[in-house]
Short mmCIF file of C-alpha atoms in Angstrom, two decimals:
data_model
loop_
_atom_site.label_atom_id
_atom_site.label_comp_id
_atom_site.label_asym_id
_atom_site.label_seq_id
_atom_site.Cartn_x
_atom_site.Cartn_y
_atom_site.Cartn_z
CA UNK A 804 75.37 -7.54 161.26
CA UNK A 805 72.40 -7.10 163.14
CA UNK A 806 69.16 -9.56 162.36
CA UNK A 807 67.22 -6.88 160.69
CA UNK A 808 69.30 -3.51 158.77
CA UNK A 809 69.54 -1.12 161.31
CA UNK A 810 67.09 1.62 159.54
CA UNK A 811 68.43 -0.05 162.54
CA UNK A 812 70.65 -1.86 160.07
CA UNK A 813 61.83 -31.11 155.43
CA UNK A 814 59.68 -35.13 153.87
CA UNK A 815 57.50 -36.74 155.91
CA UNK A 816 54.07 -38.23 155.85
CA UNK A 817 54.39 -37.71 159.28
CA UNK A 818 57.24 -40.25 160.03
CA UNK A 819 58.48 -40.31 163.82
CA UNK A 820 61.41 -38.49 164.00
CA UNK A 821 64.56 -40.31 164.64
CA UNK A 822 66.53 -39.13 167.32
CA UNK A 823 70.39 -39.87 167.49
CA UNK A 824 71.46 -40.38 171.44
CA UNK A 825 71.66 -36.82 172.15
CA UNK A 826 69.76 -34.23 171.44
CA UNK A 827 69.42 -30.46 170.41
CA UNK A 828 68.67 -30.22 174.46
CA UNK A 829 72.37 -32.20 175.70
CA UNK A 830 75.14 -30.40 176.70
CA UNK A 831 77.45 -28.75 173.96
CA UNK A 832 79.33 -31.06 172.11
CA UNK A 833 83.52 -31.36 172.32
CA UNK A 834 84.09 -28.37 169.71
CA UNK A 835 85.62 -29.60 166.48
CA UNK A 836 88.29 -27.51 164.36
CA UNK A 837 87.01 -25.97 161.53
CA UNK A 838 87.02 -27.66 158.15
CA UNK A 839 86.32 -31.23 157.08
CA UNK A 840 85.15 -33.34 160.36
CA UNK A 841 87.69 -34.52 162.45
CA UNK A 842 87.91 -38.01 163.84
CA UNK A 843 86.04 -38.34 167.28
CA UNK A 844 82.69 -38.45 168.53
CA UNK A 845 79.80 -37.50 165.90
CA UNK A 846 77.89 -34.39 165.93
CA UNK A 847 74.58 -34.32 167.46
CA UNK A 848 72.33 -35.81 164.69
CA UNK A 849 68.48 -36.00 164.01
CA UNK A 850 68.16 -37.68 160.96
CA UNK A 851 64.50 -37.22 159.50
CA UNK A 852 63.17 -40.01 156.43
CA UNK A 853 63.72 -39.52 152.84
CA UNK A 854 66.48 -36.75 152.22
CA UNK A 855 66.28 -34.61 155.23
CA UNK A 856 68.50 -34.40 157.71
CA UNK A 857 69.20 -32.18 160.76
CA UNK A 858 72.48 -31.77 162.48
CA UNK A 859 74.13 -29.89 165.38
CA UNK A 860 77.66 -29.58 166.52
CA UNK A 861 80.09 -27.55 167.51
CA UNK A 862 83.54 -26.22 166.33
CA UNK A 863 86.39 -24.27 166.82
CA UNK A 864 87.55 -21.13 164.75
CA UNK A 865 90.82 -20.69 163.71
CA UNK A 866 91.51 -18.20 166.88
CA UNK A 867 90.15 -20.84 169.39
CA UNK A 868 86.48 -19.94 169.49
CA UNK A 869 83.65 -21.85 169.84
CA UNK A 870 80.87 -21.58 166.81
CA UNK A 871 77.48 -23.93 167.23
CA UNK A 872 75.95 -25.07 163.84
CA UNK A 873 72.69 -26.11 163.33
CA UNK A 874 72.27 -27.69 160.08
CA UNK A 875 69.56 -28.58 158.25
CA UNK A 876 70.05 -30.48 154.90
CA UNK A 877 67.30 -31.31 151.90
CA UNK A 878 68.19 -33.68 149.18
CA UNK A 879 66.43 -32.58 145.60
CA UNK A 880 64.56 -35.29 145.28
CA UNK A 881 63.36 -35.34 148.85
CA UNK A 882 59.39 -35.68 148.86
CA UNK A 883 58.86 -31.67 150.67
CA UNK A 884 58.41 -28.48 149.22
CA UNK A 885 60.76 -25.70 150.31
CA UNK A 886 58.86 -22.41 150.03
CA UNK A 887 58.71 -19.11 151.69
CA UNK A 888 56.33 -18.47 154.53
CA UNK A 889 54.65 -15.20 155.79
CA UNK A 890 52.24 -14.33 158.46
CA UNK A 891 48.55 -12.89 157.84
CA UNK A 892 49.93 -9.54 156.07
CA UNK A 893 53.55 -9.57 154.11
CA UNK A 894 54.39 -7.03 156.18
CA UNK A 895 53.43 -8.34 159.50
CA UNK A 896 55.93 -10.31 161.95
CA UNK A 897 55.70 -13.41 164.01
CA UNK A 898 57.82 -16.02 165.22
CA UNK A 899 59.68 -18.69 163.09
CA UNK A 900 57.99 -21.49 165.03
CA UNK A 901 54.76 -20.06 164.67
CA UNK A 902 55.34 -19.63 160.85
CA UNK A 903 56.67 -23.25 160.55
CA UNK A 904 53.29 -24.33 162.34
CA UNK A 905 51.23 -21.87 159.82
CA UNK A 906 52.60 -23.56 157.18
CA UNK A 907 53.12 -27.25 158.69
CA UNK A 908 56.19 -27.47 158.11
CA UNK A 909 58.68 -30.10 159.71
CA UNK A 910 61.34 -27.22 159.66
CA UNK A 911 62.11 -23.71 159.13
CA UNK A 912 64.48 -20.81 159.23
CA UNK A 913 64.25 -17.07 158.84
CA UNK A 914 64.62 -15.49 155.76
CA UNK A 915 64.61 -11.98 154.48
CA UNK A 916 65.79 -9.04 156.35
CA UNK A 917 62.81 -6.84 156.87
CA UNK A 918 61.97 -3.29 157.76
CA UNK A 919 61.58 -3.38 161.83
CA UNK A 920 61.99 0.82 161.59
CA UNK A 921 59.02 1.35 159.96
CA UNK A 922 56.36 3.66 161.93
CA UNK A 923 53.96 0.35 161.25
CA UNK A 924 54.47 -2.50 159.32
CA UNK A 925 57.21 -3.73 160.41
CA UNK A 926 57.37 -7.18 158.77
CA UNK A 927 58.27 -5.21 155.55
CA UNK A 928 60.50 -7.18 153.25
CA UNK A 929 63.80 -5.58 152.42
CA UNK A 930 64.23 -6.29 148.89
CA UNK A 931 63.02 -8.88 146.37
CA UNK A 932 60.41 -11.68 148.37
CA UNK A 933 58.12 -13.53 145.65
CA UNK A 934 55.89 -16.15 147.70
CA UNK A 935 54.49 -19.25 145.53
CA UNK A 936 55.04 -17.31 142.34
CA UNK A 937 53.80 -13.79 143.38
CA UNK A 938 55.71 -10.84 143.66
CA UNK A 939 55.17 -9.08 147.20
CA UNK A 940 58.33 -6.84 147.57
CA UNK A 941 60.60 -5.72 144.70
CA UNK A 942 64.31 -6.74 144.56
CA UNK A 943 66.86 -3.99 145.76
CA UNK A 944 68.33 -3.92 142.37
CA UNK A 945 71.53 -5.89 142.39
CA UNK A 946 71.27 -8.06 145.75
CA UNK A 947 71.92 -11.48 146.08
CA UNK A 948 68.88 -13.55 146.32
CA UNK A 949 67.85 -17.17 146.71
CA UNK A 950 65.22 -19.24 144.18
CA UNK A 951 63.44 -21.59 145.33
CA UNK A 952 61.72 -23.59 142.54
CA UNK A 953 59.21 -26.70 142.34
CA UNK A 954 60.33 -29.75 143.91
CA UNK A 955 62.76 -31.76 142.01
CA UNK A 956 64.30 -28.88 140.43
CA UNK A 957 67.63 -27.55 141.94
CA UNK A 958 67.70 -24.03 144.33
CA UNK A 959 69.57 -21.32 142.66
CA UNK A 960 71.15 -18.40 144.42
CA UNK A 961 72.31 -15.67 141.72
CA UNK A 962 71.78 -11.65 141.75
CA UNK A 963 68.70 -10.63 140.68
CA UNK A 964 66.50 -7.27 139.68
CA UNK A 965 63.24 -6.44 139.16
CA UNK A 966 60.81 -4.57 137.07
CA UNK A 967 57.11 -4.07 137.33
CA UNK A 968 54.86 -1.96 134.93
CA UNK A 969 51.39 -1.46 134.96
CA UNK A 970 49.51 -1.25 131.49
CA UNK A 971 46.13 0.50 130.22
CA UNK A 972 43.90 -1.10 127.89
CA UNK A 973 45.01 0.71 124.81
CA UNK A 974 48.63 0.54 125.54
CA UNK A 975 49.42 3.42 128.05
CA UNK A 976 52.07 2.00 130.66
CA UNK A 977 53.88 3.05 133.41
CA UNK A 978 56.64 2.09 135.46
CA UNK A 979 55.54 0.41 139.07
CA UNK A 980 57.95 1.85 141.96
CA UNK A 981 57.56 -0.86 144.66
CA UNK A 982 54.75 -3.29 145.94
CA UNK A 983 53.69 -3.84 149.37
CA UNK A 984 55.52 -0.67 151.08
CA UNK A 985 54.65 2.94 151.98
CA UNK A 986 54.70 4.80 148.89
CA UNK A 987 58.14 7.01 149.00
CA UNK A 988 60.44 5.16 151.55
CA UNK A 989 62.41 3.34 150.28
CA UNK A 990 64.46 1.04 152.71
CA UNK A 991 67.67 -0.22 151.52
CA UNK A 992 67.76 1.76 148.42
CA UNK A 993 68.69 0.50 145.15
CA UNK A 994 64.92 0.55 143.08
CA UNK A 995 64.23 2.03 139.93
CA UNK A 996 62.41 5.46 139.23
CA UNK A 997 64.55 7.96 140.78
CA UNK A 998 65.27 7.01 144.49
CA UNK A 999 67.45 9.59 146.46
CA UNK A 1000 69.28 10.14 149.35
CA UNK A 1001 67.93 13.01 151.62
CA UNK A 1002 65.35 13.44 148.12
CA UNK A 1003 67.94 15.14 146.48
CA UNK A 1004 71.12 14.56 144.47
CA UNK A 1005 71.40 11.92 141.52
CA UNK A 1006 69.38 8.64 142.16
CA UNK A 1007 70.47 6.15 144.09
CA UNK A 1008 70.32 2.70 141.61
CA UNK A 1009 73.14 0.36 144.59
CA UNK A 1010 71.65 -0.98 147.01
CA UNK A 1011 72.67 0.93 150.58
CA UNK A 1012 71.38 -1.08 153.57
CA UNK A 1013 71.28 0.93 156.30
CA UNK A 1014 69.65 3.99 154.70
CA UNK A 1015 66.66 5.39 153.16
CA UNK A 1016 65.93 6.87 150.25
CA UNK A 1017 62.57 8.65 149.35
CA UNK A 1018 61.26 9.12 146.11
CA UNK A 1019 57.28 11.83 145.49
CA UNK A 1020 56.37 10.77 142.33
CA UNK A 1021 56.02 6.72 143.26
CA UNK A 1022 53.59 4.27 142.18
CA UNK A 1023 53.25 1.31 143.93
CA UNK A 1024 51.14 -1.96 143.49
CA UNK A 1025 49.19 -3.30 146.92
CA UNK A 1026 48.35 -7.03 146.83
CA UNK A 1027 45.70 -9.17 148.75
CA UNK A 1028 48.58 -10.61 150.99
CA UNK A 1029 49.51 -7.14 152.28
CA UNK A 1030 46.23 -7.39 154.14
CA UNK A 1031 43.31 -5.90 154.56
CA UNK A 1032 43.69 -2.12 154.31
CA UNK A 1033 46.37 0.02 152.64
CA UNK A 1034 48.35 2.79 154.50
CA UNK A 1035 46.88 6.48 155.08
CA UNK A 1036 48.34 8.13 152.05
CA UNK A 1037 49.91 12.11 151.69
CA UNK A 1038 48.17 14.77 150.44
CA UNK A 1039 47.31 14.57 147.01
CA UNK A 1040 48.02 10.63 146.57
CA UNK A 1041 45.49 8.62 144.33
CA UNK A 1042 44.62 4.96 144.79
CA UNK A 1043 42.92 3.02 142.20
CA UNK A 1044 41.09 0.15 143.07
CA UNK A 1045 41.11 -3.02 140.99
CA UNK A 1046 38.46 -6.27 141.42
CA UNK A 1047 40.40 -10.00 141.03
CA UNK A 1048 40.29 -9.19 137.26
CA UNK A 1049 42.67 -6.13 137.39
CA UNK A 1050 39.44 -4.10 136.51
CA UNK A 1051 39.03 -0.64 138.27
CA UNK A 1052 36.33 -0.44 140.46
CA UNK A 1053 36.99 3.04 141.49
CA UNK A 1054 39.42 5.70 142.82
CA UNK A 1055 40.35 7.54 145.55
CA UNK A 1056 42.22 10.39 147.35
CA UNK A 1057 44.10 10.20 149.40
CA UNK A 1058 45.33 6.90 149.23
CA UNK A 1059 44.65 4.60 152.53
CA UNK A 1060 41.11 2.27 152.79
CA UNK A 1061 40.07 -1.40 152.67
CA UNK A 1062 41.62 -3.11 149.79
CA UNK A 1063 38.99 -5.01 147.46
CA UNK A 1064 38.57 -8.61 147.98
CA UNK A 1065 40.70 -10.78 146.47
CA UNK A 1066 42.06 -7.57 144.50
CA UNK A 1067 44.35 -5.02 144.90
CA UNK A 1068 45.11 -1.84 144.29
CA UNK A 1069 47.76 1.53 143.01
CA UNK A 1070 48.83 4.23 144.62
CA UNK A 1071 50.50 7.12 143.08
CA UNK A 1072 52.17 10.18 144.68
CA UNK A 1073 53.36 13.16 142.78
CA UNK A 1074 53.18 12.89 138.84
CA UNK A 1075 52.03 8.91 139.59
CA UNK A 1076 48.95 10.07 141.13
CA UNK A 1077 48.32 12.65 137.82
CA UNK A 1078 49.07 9.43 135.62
CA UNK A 1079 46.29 7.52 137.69
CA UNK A 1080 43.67 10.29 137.58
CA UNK A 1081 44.32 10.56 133.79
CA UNK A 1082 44.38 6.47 133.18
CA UNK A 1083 42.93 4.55 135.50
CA UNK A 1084 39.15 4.96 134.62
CA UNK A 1085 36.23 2.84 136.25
CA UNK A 1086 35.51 -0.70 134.56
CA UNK A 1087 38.84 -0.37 132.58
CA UNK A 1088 41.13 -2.87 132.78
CA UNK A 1089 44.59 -1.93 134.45
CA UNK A 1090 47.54 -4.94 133.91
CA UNK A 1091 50.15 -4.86 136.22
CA UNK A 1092 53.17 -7.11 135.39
CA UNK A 1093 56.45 -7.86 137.11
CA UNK A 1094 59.58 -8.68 135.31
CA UNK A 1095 62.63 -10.60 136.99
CA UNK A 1096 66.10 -11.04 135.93
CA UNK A 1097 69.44 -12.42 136.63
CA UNK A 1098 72.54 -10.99 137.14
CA UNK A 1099 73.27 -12.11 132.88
CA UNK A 1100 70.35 -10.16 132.33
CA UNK A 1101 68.12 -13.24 131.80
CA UNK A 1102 64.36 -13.65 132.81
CA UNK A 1103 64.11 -15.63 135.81
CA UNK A 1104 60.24 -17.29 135.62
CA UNK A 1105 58.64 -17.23 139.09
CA UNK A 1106 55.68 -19.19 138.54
CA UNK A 1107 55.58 -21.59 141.28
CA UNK A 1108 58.65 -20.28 143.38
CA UNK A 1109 60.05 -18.70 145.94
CA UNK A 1110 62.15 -15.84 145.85
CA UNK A 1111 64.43 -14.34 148.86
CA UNK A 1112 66.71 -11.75 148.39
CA UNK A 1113 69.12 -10.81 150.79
CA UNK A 1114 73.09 -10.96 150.47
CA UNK A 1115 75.61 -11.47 150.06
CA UNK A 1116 76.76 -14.48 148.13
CA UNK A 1117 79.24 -16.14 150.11
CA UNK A 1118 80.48 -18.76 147.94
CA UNK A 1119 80.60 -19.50 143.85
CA UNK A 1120 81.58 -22.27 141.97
CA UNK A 1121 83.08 -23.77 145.22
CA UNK A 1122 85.13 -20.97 145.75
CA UNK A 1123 84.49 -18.26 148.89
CA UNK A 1124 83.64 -14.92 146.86
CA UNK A 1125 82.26 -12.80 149.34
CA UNK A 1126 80.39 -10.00 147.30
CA UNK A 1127 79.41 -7.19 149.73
CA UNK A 1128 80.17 -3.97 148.29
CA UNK A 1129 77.79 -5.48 145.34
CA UNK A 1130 75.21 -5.94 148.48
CA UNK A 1131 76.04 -2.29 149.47
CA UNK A 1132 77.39 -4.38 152.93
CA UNK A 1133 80.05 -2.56 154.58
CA UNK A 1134 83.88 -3.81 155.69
CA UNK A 1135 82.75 -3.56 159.53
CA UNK A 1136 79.53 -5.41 159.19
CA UNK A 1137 81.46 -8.47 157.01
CA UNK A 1138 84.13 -8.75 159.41
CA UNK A 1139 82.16 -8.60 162.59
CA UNK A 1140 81.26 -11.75 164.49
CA UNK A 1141 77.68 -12.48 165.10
CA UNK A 1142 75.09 -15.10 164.46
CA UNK A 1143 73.53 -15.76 161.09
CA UNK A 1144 71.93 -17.51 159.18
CA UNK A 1145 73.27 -18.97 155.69
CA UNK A 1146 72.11 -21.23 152.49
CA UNK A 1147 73.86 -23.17 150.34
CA UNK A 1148 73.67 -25.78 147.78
CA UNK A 1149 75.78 -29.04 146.58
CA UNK A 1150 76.75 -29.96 143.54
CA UNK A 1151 73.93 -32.74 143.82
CA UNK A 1152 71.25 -29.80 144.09
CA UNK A 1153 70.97 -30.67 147.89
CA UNK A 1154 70.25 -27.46 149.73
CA UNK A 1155 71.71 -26.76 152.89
CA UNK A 1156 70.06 -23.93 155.32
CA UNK A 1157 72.44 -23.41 158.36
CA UNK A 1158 72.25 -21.17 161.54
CA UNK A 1159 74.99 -20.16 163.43
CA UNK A 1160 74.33 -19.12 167.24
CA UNK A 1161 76.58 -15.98 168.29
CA UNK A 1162 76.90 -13.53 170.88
CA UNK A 1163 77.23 -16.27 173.44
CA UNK A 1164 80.47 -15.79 174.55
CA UNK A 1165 82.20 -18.88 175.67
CA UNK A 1166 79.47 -21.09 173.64
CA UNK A 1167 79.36 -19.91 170.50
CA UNK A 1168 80.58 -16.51 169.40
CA UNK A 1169 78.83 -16.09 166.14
CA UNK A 1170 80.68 -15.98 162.55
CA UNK A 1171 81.81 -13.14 160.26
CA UNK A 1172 80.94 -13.70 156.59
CA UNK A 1173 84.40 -15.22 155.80
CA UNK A 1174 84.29 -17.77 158.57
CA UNK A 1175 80.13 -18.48 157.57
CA UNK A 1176 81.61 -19.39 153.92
CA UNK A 1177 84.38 -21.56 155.02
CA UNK A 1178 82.18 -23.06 157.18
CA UNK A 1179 79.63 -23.99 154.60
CA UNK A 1180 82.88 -24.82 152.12
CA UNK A 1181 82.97 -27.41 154.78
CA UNK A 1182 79.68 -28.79 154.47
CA UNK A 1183 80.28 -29.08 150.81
CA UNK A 1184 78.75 -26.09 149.58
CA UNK A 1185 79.38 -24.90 146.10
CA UNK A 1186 76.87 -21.92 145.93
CA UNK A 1187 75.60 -20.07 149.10
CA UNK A 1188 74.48 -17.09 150.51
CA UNK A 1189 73.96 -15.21 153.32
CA UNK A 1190 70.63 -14.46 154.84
CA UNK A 1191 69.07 -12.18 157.50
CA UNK A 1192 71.00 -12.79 161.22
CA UNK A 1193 71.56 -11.27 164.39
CA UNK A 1194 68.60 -11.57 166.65
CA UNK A 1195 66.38 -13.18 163.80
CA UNK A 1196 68.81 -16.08 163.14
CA UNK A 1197 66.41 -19.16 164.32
CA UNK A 1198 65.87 -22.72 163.24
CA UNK A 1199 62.81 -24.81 164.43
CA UNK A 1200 62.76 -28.72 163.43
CA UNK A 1201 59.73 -30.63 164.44
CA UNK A 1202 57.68 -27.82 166.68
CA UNK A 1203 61.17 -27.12 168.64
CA UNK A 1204 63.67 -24.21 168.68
CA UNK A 1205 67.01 -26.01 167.61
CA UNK A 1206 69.16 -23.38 167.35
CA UNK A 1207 70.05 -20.78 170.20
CA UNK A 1208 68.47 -17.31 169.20
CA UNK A 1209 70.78 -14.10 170.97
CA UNK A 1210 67.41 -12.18 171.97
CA UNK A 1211 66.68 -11.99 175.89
CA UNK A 1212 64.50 -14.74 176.81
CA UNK A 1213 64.57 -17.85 179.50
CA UNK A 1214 64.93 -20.30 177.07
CA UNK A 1215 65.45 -20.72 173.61
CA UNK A 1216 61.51 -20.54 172.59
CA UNK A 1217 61.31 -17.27 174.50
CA UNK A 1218 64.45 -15.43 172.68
CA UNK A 1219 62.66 -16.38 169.30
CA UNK A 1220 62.02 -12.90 167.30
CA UNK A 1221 59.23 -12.06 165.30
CA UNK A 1222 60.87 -12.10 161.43
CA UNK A 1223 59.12 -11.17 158.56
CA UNK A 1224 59.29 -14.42 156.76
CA UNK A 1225 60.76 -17.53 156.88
CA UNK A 1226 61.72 -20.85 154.69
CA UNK A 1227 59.82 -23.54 155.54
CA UNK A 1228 60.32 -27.17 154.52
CA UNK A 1229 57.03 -28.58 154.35
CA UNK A 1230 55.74 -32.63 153.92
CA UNK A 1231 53.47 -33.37 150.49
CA UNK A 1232 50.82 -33.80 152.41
CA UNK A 1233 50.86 -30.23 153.57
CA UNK A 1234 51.23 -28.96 150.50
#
């Protein structure tokens, strides 16, 4: 699986860090059967104050291979917030270690997988990303994502979906396509409002990594953090432009211009764009709400969290239930080593975010999904998930690259890649 679908498919008020003997920089560790630790030597270990704690060590596959693990672990009552993390436009890309220092965090990880196909805007979000309560990419209806609530309440990974509608002041409404992407590409498939392969044949509803659908008659929302001007749009595409109070402040066509401040803005293609011409009048108010539910069909509030969707699940209920036909993830990509990067969580709410270095052959060969699950059965997992890997798969703890990343590069900093996002674990007093 590569670290982006290739269309190409911690806290600390600033505590020292504690370093065990060796380091992340010492020669590989004695590899270690997989499973529950054996007796011998202990893993490389950086233990950071108050609940987090960051290890690395190596085992051995059932076949004889080497896998490296870096693990990071965060207790739930550990004094951090765990959030997502984006760059200067949600759609934009830089590296996790310049995203950890953005945010000032004491440790990161990658997160979603992203759209690196795109003519621009790369960075895009594959699937469902909500950033300190704001929804900035809609979920790929089905996928397995991961919550990330206020501190002191537990992470959840479960399947979600997502809904947006925008509303006129007397009532008229409207579903919203998408937010934060090019109006009719739809990467990764499974949205709502009649997405098709090749734009023809029944609409696609499953997710289908690897592929796009399209979709002309789209309307899709533009936030402030998609940054500071939307795309060019096609012929005959509207754009309505709302101020920070969802009022409209004016229209127009085609779609593509400087977003307002601290507003945002619709644009419609096909009968979306009639539906804006006919409802979206100057200094009327437009209200554009997002719904977002579990796989039970429940609301899942976002206010105040952080939402990651990527898949699949991995394990459930302490039991390895790999779910990636549900993730539209195919036989070859599940069962092919290669490195990743996972999260799980304990039965004590502690959350565990993991990398595994691959494509290193002789150090560390990377994981397929089954071996990433047993492995975090291992570190006492009893829900987790898989996230984006492949190239992307990095971990930075305290300014430094901990993991190995499988880019070309002289060193470790060097074969970072720019992600879209990342999770950052960041001290109170960053907050």
């Amino acid at each position: 699986m590569s670290g982006h679908w290739r269309v190409r498919a911690a806290a600390l008020a600033l505590a020292p860090l504690l370093l065990a003997a060796c380091s992340a920089d010492a020669p590989p560790e004695s590899p270690r059967k997989s499973g529950p630790p054996a007796p011998g030597p202990a893993p490389t270990a950086q233990r950071l104050p108050d609940g987090v704690t960051f290890t690395r060590t190596t085992r051995r596959l059932d076949d004889g291979a080497p896998l490296r693990l870096s693990v990071l672990t965060v207790a739930r009552n550990a004094p951090v917030r765990i959030r997502a993390e984006h760059g200067d436009g949600v759609a934009q890309v830089d590296t996790v270690g310049a995203l950890a220092r953005r945010a000032g965090a004491v440790a990161a990880v990658n997160g979603t997988f992203f759209d690196a196909d795109a003519p621009r805007d790369t960075g895009d979000p594959l699937g469902l990303y909500v950033a300190e309560g704001i929804l900035l990419s809609e979920a790929a209806n089905g996928r397995t994502a991961l919550v990330l609530p206020a501190r002191g309440k537990p992470a959840r990974i479960t399947e979600l979906s997502s809904v947006g509608r925008v509303t006129t002041a007397h009532g008229v409404s409207r579903l919203v396509d998408g937010t934060n992407r090019a109006p009719g590409r739809i990467v990764g498939c499974g949205g709502t409002g009649g997405d098709r392969l090749g734009g023809i044949g029944p609409p696609v509803t499953a997710p289908r990594p690897g592929r796009v659908c399209t979709d002309q008659d789209e309307l899709v929302e533009f936030t402030a953090q998609w940054g500071a001007s939307t795309p060019v749009g096609v012929r005959g595409s509207v754009e309505a432009l709302l101020d920070a109070r969802s009022t409209v402040i004016g229209l127009r066509s085609p779609a593509g211009g400087p977003l307002p401040q601290d507003g945002r803005s619709l644009v419609g293609t096909g009968s979306a764009a009639h539906w804006l011409r006919e409802n979206a009048r100057t200094g009327h108010d437009l209200t554009v709400s997002a719904t977002v539910r579990d796989r039970e069909g429940r609301a899942v509030p976002i206010e105040g969290t952080s939402v990651l969707g990527a898949g699949p699940a991995l394990v459930r209920s302490g039991r390895i239930m790999i779910n990636a036909a549900a993730n539209g993830v195919s036989a070859g990509a599940s069962g092919t080593r290669a490195p990743r990067t996972v999260a799980g969580i304990r039965a004590d709410g502690t959350l565990l975010l993991a990398v595994f270095d691959g494509r290193r052959p002789g150090v560390s060969e990377g994981a397929t999904l089954a071996e990433a699950a047993r492995e975090l059965l291992a570190l006492g997992a009893v829900e987790a998930m898989n996230l984006d890997g492949g190239g992307s798969s990095t971990m930075v703890v305290r300014d430094r690259v901990r993991s190995s990343p499988s880019d070309p590069g002289r060193t470790d900093e060097d074969r970072q890649r720019e992600v879209s996002n990342a999770i950052v674990v960041v001290p109170e007093a960053h907050r």
